[in-house]
């Protein structure tokens, strides 16, 4: 039925924003796959830049140092049957960018105008040419302010920390829950108070809270909300 909505050539754009660990990427990936939409995880692009800065041993808060790194790298995203593949200079870094240490680097470099400018054009061009579901922190407010559907997906710090803790345990790591909580709180503050494109809920976004919900229940909540909005917007 989604295909019928786009027969006239109108491309549909869905923006999902929210804090780190709210489940945006995993939920978005599954919904996009089911609807036949292209899923763009913008956070992965910033993480790739952060990884490059980390590898070069540059302080992520050093604007001049980050600029020199950013000018020499090529960050792209490929879409496969298994989801988005993030490439840094042609290298698949999809797994490496999910390291805990890279989260801080991604947050720091994403606050720099030069990095945002480098990636903004890429994101908008993709949205113009495809039916997309894009998730991040400033999609509905900055990247795609005219998205057809906007959702702000959130959850309590405790819920997000528990999810992250369990993910790391499954990877065979030995995380500390309290440390994860502190890191998430610090990330929230950094993302919501930065001068350039801060984490913010768009005025016309639907707020969904997944605190205490399983992945399946969170997924169903987001999917049902999008389905209802699509039917309302495109089925007359």
XYZ file of N, CA and C in Angstrom:
708
model
N 0.821 -1.219 0.000
C 0.000 0.000 0.000
C 0.848 1.260 0.000
N 2.066 1.161 0.532
C 2.947 2.326 0.504
C 3.280 2.684 -0.934
N 3.471 1.643 -1.772
C 3.807 1.897 -3.168
C 2.745 2.720 -3.867
N 1.475 2.485 -3.551
C 0.400 3.233 -4.179
C 0.472 4.723 -3.850
N 1.033 5.049 -2.702
C 1.119 6.448 -2.290
C 2.122 7.225 -3.142
N 3.061 6.517 -3.743
C 4.148 7.196 -4.441
C 4.076 7.057 -5.960
N 2.945 6.570 -6.463
C 2.811 6.378 -7.899
C 2.903 7.690 -8.659
N 2.529 8.798 -8.029
C 2.574 10.094 -8.704
C 3.958 10.740 -8.643
N 4.926 9.994 -8.150
C 6.283 10.518 -8.112
C 6.648 11.249 -6.844
N 5.690 11.456 -5.944
C 5.968 12.155 -4.696
C 6.798 11.271 -3.780
N 7.954 11.780 -3.386
C 8.809 11.038 -2.481
C 8.401 11.333 -1.039
N 8.323 10.296 -0.228
C 7.922 10.436 1.164
C 9.160 10.489 2.043
N 9.168 11.431 2.964
C 10.292 11.528 3.899
C 9.778 11.448 5.334
N 10.429 10.608 6.132
C 10.076 10.430 7.528
C 11.306 10.750 8.370
N 11.145 11.621 9.351
C 12.254 12.021 10.219
C 12.013 11.498 11.630
N 12.997 10.799 12.171
C 12.909 10.316 13.547
C 14.106 10.850 14.327
N 13.834 11.705 15.294
C 14.877 12.286 16.132
C 14.773 11.742 17.549
N 15.828 11.968 18.325
C 15.799 11.551 19.716
C 17.195 11.380 20.266
N 17.312 11.230 21.581
C 18.614 11.104 22.230
C 19.275 9.757 21.966
N 20.548 9.689 22.294
C 21.331 8.465 22.128
C 20.731 7.317 22.935
N 20.615 6.156 22.301
C 20.138 4.976 23.005
C 18.648 4.814 23.074
N 17.895 5.662 22.372
C 16.431 5.568 22.415
C 15.895 4.483 21.490
N 16.767 3.916 20.661
C 16.348 2.855 19.752
C 16.040 3.323 18.348
N 16.434 4.545 18.024
C 16.103 5.122 16.714
C 16.617 4.264 15.551
N 17.886 3.905 15.594
C 18.508 3.226 14.459
C 17.929 1.842 14.204
N 17.815 1.025 15.263
C 17.333 -0.339 15.068
C 15.864 -0.368 14.660
N 15.058 0.485 15.281
C 13.636 0.546 14.927
C 13.458 1.101 13.519
N 14.191 2.156 13.202
C 14.092 2.770 11.878
C 14.501 1.787 10.791
N 15.545 1.025 11.053
C 16.047 0.085 10.063
C 14.995 -0.964 9.728
N 14.327 -1.468 10.747
C 13.321 -2.507 10.532
C 12.094 -1.954 9.815
N 11.650 -0.772 10.204
C 10.475 -0.167 9.573
C 10.760 0.162 8.114
N 11.925 0.755 7.854
C 12.280 1.108 6.483
C 12.326 -0.128 5.596
N 12.868 -1.200 6.130
C 12.948 -2.445 5.365
C 11.564 -2.980 5.041
N 10.676 -2.933 6.013
C 9.320 -3.446 5.803
C 8.534 -2.589 4.823
N 8.720 -1.269 4.878
C 7.993 -0.359 3.997
C 8.658 -0.202 2.633
N 9.871 -0.711 2.490
C 10.584 -0.550 1.234
C 11.192 0.832 1.093
N 11.434 1.499 2.220
C 12.053 2.825 2.226
C 13.566 2.691 2.378
N 14.263 3.709 1.977
C 15.697 3.766 2.194
C 15.933 4.346 3.585
N 16.665 3.626 4.410
C 16.954 4.091 5.768
C 18.341 4.717 5.814
N 18.394 5.963 6.241
C 19.676 6.648 6.374
C 19.929 6.934 7.845
N 20.914 6.265 8.407
C 21.323 6.493 9.795
C 22.371 7.601 9.769
N 21.939 8.844 9.967
C 22.867 9.979 9.892
C 23.896 9.950 11.008
N 23.507 9.383 12.150
C 24.450 9.296 13.256
C 25.675 8.480 12.877
N 25.470 7.481 12.020
C 26.589 6.649 11.582
C 27.592 7.465 10.770
N 27.102 8.452 10.016
C 28.001 9.294 9.226
C 28.888 10.128 10.144
N 28.284 10.681 11.186
C 29.059 11.473 12.141
C 30.024 10.579 12.933
N 29.589 9.368 13.213
C 30.465 8.440 13.906
C 31.679 8.097 13.038
N 31.463 8.022 11.734
C 32.577 7.725 10.836
C 33.607 8.853 10.856
N 33.123 10.087 10.878
C 34.037 11.225 10.986
C 34.753 11.165 12.329
N 33.996 10.865 13.389
C 34.591 10.747 14.719
C 35.652 9.661 14.763
N 35.390 8.557 14.093
C 36.365 7.462 14.040
C 37.649 7.910 13.349
N 37.499 8.645 12.253
C 38.670 9.136 11.536
C 39.514 10.053 12.417
N 38.829 10.912 13.170
C 39.523 11.834 14.080
C 40.221 11.040 15.182
N 39.533 10.044 15.710
C 40.093 9.188 16.756
C 41.344 8.469 16.261
N 41.260 7.922 15.068
C 42.400 7.183 14.508
C 43.624 8.071 14.308
N 43.370 9.346 14.009
C 44.468 10.275 13.782
C 45.023 10.846 15.082
N 44.387 10.504 16.197
C 44.856 10.993 17.483
C 44.590 12.472 17.693
N 43.568 12.998 17.019
C 43.227 14.417 17.118
C 42.160 14.625 18.190
N 42.305 15.696 18.959
C 41.299 16.061 19.958
C 40.016 16.433 19.209
N 38.882 15.755 19.478
C 37.644 16.037 18.747
C 37.089 17.441 18.974
N 37.603 18.149 19.982
C 37.170 19.517 20.256
C 38.076 20.539 19.572
N 39.125 20.059 18.922
C 40.074 20.919 18.210
C 39.544 21.152 16.797
N 38.854 22.273 16.590
C 38.199 22.551 15.310
C 39.176 22.506 14.141
N 40.348 23.084 14.306
C 41.314 23.107 13.209
C 41.831 21.705 12.905
N 42.070 20.933 13.961
C 42.540 19.564 13.766
C 41.487 18.702 13.087
N 40.234 18.851 13.516
C 39.136 18.089 12.921
C 38.955 18.496 11.459
N 39.070 19.807 11.182
C 38.923 20.283 9.803
C 39.939 19.614 8.879
N 41.177 19.525 9.335
C 42.225 18.911 8.515
C 41.919 17.447 8.222
N 41.360 16.751 9.209
C 40.987 15.351 8.999
C 39.796 15.264 8.045
N 38.773 16.095 8.300
C 37.545 16.056 7.498
C 37.805 16.347 6.028
N 38.755 17.207 5.770
C 39.050 17.582 4.383
C 39.678 16.446 3.588
N 40.218 15.452 4.291
C 40.942 14.386 3.601
C 40.177 13.062 3.535
N 38.962 13.027 4.089
C 38.240 11.757 4.130
C 36.988 11.782 3.264
N 36.559 10.583 2.918
C 35.327 10.415 2.161
C 34.401 9.508 2.964
N 33.259 10.058 3.364
C 32.284 9.297 4.148
C 31.052 9.049 3.288
N 30.660 7.805 3.167
C 29.493 7.462 2.362
C 28.685 6.368 3.064
N 27.487 6.127 2.559
C 26.637 5.072 3.103
C 26.083 4.242 1.964
N 26.152 2.947 2.094
C 25.581 2.021 1.111
C 24.412 1.294 1.763
N 23.397 1.040 0.995
C 22.220 0.357 1.515
C 22.166 -1.059 0.953
N 22.154 -2.015 1.852
C 22.182 -3.421 1.486
C 20.962 -4.130 2.065
N 20.705 -5.364 1.645
C 19.587 -6.121 2.217
C 19.701 -6.286 3.730
N 20.919 -6.153 4.241
C 21.139 -6.292 5.682
C 21.203 -4.954 6.392
N 20.810 -3.874 5.709
C 20.815 -2.564 6.326
C 21.913 -1.670 5.775
N 22.127 -0.547 6.444
C 23.103 0.426 5.981
C 24.529 -0.026 6.267
N 25.384 0.157 5.280
C 26.808 -0.084 5.450
C 27.491 1.278 5.385
N 28.232 1.633 6.418
C 28.906 2.924 6.476
C 30.363 2.764 6.069
N 30.788 3.598 5.125
C 32.137 3.492 4.584
C 32.967 4.732 4.902
N 34.193 4.507 5.312
C 35.157 5.574 5.552
C 36.323 5.321 4.615
N 36.450 6.188 3.617
C 37.489 6.015 2.589
C 37.418 4.619 1.972
N 36.182 4.168 1.737
C 35.968 2.872 1.105
C 35.998 1.688 2.041
N 36.360 1.886 3.293
C 36.437 0.800 4.274
C 35.117 0.680 5.028
N 34.622 -0.522 5.150
C 33.394 -0.759 5.909
C 33.709 -0.650 7.399
N 33.194 0.418 8.023
C 33.466 0.643 9.448
C 32.185 0.539 10.271
N 31.188 -0.132 9.728
C 29.871 -0.212 10.365
C 29.928 -0.721 11.797
N 30.796 -1.658 12.065
C 30.906 -2.210 13.414
C 31.811 -1.348 14.292
N 32.924 -0.906 13.721
C 33.904 -0.161 14.509
C 33.351 1.155 15.048
N 32.460 1.796 14.304
C 31.927 3.088 14.751
C 30.981 2.958 15.928
N 30.604 1.739 16.290
C 29.687 1.533 17.413
C 30.426 1.362 18.746
N 31.738 1.491 18.729
C 32.491 1.416 19.975
C 32.060 2.556 20.900
N 32.069 2.300 22.188
C 31.651 3.301 23.162
C 32.463 4.580 23.042
N 33.768 4.448 22.852
C 34.631 5.624 22.805
C 34.291 6.537 21.626
N 33.778 5.964 20.558
C 33.458 6.752 19.365
C 32.220 7.611 19.580
N 31.362 7.239 20.515
C 30.167 8.043 20.789
C 30.547 9.461 21.183
N 31.526 9.600 22.073
C 31.967 10.922 22.499
C 32.589 11.708 21.372
N 33.358 11.031 20.546
C 33.981 11.698 19.402
C 32.917 12.177 18.416
N 31.915 11.336 18.174
C 30.848 11.705 17.250
C 30.095 12.931 17.744
N 29.796 12.972 19.039
C 29.086 14.109 19.613
C 29.899 15.386 19.471
N 31.206 15.292 19.730
C 32.064 16.476 19.659
C 32.204 17.005 18.230
N 32.474 16.132 17.283
C 32.689 16.608 15.910
C 31.391 17.076 15.267
N 30.254 16.500 15.699
C 28.970 16.899 15.115
C 28.573 18.305 15.526
N 29.235 18.844 16.556
C 28.937 20.207 17.007
C 29.693 21.244 16.187
N 30.577 20.783 15.301
C 31.384 21.697 14.499
C 30.695 21.992 13.162
N 30.500 23.279 12.835
C 29.820 23.659 11.587
C 30.451 23.035 10.346
N 31.757 22.928 10.314
C 32.435 22.412 9.125
C 32.083 20.950 8.861
N 31.873 20.176 9.930
C 31.499 18.773 9.767
C 30.047 18.670 9.327
N 29.179 19.455 9.938
C 27.763 19.413 9.589
C 27.555 19.838 8.137
N 28.295 20.853 7.711
C 28.174 21.318 6.329
C 28.628 20.241 5.357
N 29.656 19.512 5.719
C 30.184 18.455 4.861
C 29.141 17.364 4.624
N 28.358 17.066 5.673
C 27.418 15.949 5.583
C 25.984 16.340 5.220
N 25.636 17.613 5.430
C 24.256 18.046 5.207
C 23.807 17.854 3.762
N 24.623 18.268 2.820
C 24.259 18.143 1.410
C 24.037 16.700 0.999
N 24.862 15.807 1.514
C 24.734 14.381 1.202
C 23.381 13.857 1.660
N 22.998 14.222 2.866
C 21.742 13.735 3.440
C 20.525 14.252 2.654
N 20.517 15.521 2.318
C 19.366 16.104 1.615
C 19.222 15.541 0.207
N 20.322 15.310 -0.465
C 20.266 14.780 -1.822
C 19.659 13.384 -1.821
N 20.011 12.597 -0.844
C 19.457 11.255 -0.730
C 17.943 11.326 -0.535
N 17.484 12.262 0.297
C 16.053 12.406 0.575
C 15.275 12.868 -0.655
N 15.898 13.670 -1.492
C 15.241 14.166 -2.697
C 14.992 13.053 -3.715
N 15.855 12.065 -3.703
C 15.806 11.029 -4.735
C 15.172 9.717 -4.301
N 14.797 9.625 -3.029
C 14.277 8.355 -2.525
C 13.153 8.561 -1.512
N 12.340 7.520 -1.307
C 11.454 7.483 -0.157
C 12.359 7.123 1.014
N 12.460 8.011 1.978
C 13.452 7.801 3.027
C 12.870 7.846 4.436
N 13.547 7.131 5.312
C 13.312 7.235 6.736
C 14.680 7.595 7.298
N 14.776 8.785 7.863
C 16.059 9.291 8.340
C 16.002 9.509 9.846
N 16.988 8.990 10.557
C 16.997 9.212 12.001
C 18.273 9.918 12.428
N 18.161 10.689 13.505
C 19.291 11.444 14.001
C 18.878 12.296 15.180
N 19.433 13.501 15.247
C 19.115 14.406 16.356
C 18.551 15.748 15.891
N 18.763 16.066 14.616
C 18.277 17.351 14.094
C 17.621 17.186 12.730
N 17.055 16.008 12.485
C 16.487 15.737 11.159
C 15.238 16.578 10.917
N 14.306 16.538 11.849
C 13.059 17.272 11.679
C 13.203 18.771 11.813
N 14.271 19.229 12.449
C 14.460 20.666 12.663
C 15.427 21.301 11.674
N 16.429 20.547 11.208
C 17.466 21.134 10.354
C 17.629 20.412 9.012
N 17.862 19.121 9.055
C 18.173 18.377 7.832
C 16.969 18.286 6.902
N 15.829 17.846 7.437
C 14.592 17.719 6.637
C 13.440 18.410 7.361
N 13.488 19.741 7.437
C 12.439 20.466 8.162
C 11.056 20.324 7.547
N 10.999 19.887 6.277
C 9.700 19.720 5.614
C 9.355 18.245 5.424
N 9.880 17.400 6.286
C 9.565 15.972 6.231
C 8.067 15.759 6.394
N 7.528 14.764 5.711
C 6.093 14.494 5.767
C 5.662 14.023 7.155
N 6.507 13.260 7.806
C 6.209 12.734 9.137
C 7.425 12.951 10.028
N 7.183 13.459 11.236
C 8.268 13.686 12.189
C 7.927 13.009 13.516
N 8.889 12.260 14.034
C 8.721 11.580 15.314
C 9.915 11.904 16.208
N 9.634 12.147 17.477
C 10.701 12.336 18.466
C 10.633 11.139 19.390
N 11.619 10.258 19.271
C 11.643 9.010 20.028
C 12.571 9.159 21.228
N 12.033 8.931 22.411
C 12.836 9.128 23.616
C 12.617 7.988 24.602
N 13.401 8.006 25.682
C 13.279 7.023 26.765
C 14.099 7.560 27.932
N 13.828 7.060 29.120
C 14.554 7.521 30.298
C 16.026 7.127 30.205
N 16.857 7.848 30.932
C 18.295 7.533 30.963
C 18.494 6.092 31.431
N 17.748 5.692 32.454
C 17.894 4.343 33.008
C 17.561 3.263 31.975
N 16.498 3.479 31.219
C 16.107 2.499 30.205
C 17.153 2.408 29.106
N 17.656 3.557 28.698
C 18.664 3.564 27.633
C 19.974 2.939 28.104
N 20.337 3.194 29.351
C 21.573 2.618 29.894
C 21.454 1.102 30.000
N 20.303 0.620 30.414
C 20.097 -0.822 30.548
C 20.198 -1.510 29.195
N 19.630 -0.897 28.172
C 19.703 -1.471 26.829
C 21.153 -1.538 26.361
N 21.883 -0.447 26.569
C 23.283 -0.401 26.161
C 24.103 -1.430 26.931
N 23.837 -1.550 28.204
C 24.528 -2.511 29.060
C 24.335 -3.931 28.524
N 23.110 -4.271 28.193
C 22.808 -5.611 27.698
C 23.452 -5.861 26.335
N 23.492 -4.830 25.477
C 24.143 -4.963 24.173
C 25.618 -5.309 24.343
N 26.289 -4.596 25.245
C 27.712 -4.810 25.455
C 27.998 -6.175 26.077
N 27.116 -6.626 26.953
C 27.260 -7.960 27.548
C 27.202 -9.020 26.446
N 26.249 -8.863 25.529
C 26.099 -9.821 24.437
C 27.323 -9.835 23.525
N 28.045 -8.732 23.473
C 29.262 -8.657 22.653
C 30.464 -9.251 23.375
N 30.240 -9.699 24.601
C 31.328 -10.289 25.348
C 32.146 -9.291 26.141
N 31.656 -8.059 26.252
C 32.370 -7.034 27.005
C 31.926 -7.049 28.467
N 32.612 -6.246 29.295
C 32.309 -6.215 30.732
C 32.049 -4.762 31.164
N 30.885 -4.236 30.769
C 30.579 -2.825 31.042
C 30.162 -2.568 32.484
N 30.221 -1.318 32.872
C 29.750 -0.889 34.184
C 28.499 -0.046 33.972
N 27.394 -0.465 34.569
C 26.108 0.205 34.351
C 26.143 1.676 34.732
N 26.720 1.992 35.890
C 26.762 3.389 36.357
C 27.574 4.270 35.407
N 28.648 3.695 34.875
C 29.474 4.448 33.920
C 28.679 4.747 32.659
N 27.914 3.759 32.213
C 27.095 3.956 31.016
C 26.058 5.042 31.253
N 25.436 5.040 32.429
C 24.450 6.071 32.772
C 25.084 7.458 32.705
N 26.253 7.581 33.288
C 26.950 8.872 33.303
C 27.294 9.318 31.890
N 27.734 8.380 31.059
C 28.095 8.714 29.681
C 26.873 9.167 28.883
N 25.739 8.518 29.109
C 24.515 8.891 28.402
C 24.043 10.272 28.841
N 24.103 10.548 30.126
C 23.696 11.861 30.630
C 24.596 12.960 30.054
N 25.892 12.682 29.988
C 26.834 13.660 29.436
C 26.558 13.880 27.955
N 26.255 12.798 27.259
C 25.954 12.892 25.819
C 24.683 13.715 25.598
N 23.673 13.509 26.422
C 22.418 14.255 26.312
C 22.667 15.757 26.473
N 23.463 16.102 27.477
C 23.756 17.512 27.728
C 24.519 18.119 26.559
N 25.531 17.394 26.082
C 26.341 17.897 24.974
C 25.498 18.079 23.721
N 24.637 17.103 23.423
C 23.828 17.160 22.198
C 22.747 18.235 22.250
N 22.174 18.459 23.430
C 21.056 19.402 23.536
C 21.494 20.852 23.772
N 22.749 21.057 24.137
C 23.218 22.419 24.430
C 24.203 22.965 23.407
N 24.577 22.172 22.411
C 25.520 22.671 21.415
C 24.870 23.789 20.608
N 25.669 24.698 20.119
C 25.153 25.861 19.401
C 24.617 25.501 18.024
N 25.266 24.578 17.363
C 24.874 24.217 16.002
C 23.967 22.994 16.010
N 22.753 23.167 15.484
C 21.791 22.072 15.324
C 21.705 21.169 16.554
N 21.284 21.704 17.679
C 21.180 20.884 18.892
C 20.046 19.863 18.811
N 20.145 18.843 19.647
C 19.070 17.871 19.770
C 17.826 18.617 20.230
N 16.764 18.526 19.446
C 15.555 19.280 19.757
C 14.349 18.609 19.124
N 13.253 18.647 19.822
C 12.014 18.086 19.286
C 11.332 19.124 18.409
N 11.081 18.779 17.149
C 10.395 19.702 16.246
C 8.990 19.970 16.771
N 8.515 21.174 16.550
C 7.199 21.560 17.070
C 6.077 20.678 16.530
N 6.238 20.184 15.310
C 5.192 19.370 14.693
C 5.493 17.878 14.748
N 6.398 17.481 15.656
C 6.738 16.060 15.798
C 5.823 15.370 16.801
N 5.616 14.087 16.605
C 4.881 13.255 17.545
C 5.885 12.644 18.513
N 5.702 12.880 19.802
C 6.636 12.375 20.811
C 6.217 10.976 21.251
N 7.166 10.032 21.178
C 6.920 8.659 21.601
C 7.972 8.261 22.636
N 7.530 7.761 23.787
C 8.432 7.372 24.864
C 8.431 5.849 24.994
N 9.625 5.236 24.847
C 9.720 3.778 24.893
C 10.301 3.265 26.210
N 10.319 4.093 27.234
C 10.855 3.674 28.535
C 10.160 2.399 29.008
N 10.950 1.400 29.354
C 10.391 0.164 29.876
C 9.816 -0.776 28.836
N 9.819 -0.374 27.571
C 9.261 -1.223 26.521
C 10.335 -2.139 25.930
N 9.923 -3.317 25.502
C 10.828 -4.216 24.794
C 11.041 -3.648 23.398
N 12.016 -4.175 22.676
C 12.237 -3.706 21.315
C 10.981 -3.914 20.478
N 10.357 -5.072 20.627
C 9.164 -5.392 19.828
C 8.034 -4.395 20.096
N 7.823 -4.045 21.360
C 6.756 -3.105 21.693
C 7.094 -1.689 21.216
N 8.358 -1.311 21.339
C 8.780 -0.005 20.857
C 8.632 0.090 19.348
N 9.012 -0.962 18.678
C 8.881 -1.024 17.222
C 7.419 -0.900 16.807
N 6.543 -1.635 17.466
C 5.119 -1.598 17.132
C 4.547 -0.198 17.349
N 4.965 0.474 18.415
C 4.488 1.823 18.708
C 4.868 2.790 17.584
N 6.119 2.731 17.163
C 6.581 3.638 16.108
C 5.937 3.283 14.762
N 5.895 2.005 14.446
C 5.333 1.572 13.172
C 3.861 1.974 13.050
N 3.085 1.732 14.096
C 1.659 2.069 14.060
C 1.454 3.568 13.911
N 2.306 4.357 14.567
C 2.197 5.818 14.465
C 2.485 6.268 13.038
N 3.529 5.717 12.426
C 3.880 6.085 11.056
C 2.789 5.651 10.087
N 2.275 4.440 10.282
C 1.225 3.927 9.393
C -0.007 4.825 9.426
N -0.413 5.215 10.614
C -1.582 6.087 10.752
C -1.352 7.433 10.063
N -0.140 7.991 10.236
C 0.173 9.280 9.616
C 0.256 9.175 8.104
N 0.801 8.088 7.598
C 0.887 7.885 6.144
C -0.509 7.800 5.543
N -1.362 7.039 6.177
C -2.726 6.895 5.672
C -3.466 8.229 5.705
N -3.255 8.995 6.758
C -3.916 10.290 6.896
C -3.401 11.294 5.863
N -2.088 11.251 5.619
C -1.477 12.235 4.700
C -1.651 11.896 3.236
N -1.654 10.604 2.900
C -1.587 10.235 1.492
C -2.776 9.468 0.949
N -3.618 8.944 1.822
C -4.796 8.237 1.328
C -6.022 9.132 1.509
N -6.589 9.540 0.427
C -7.754 10.442 0.481
C -9.040 9.652 0.331
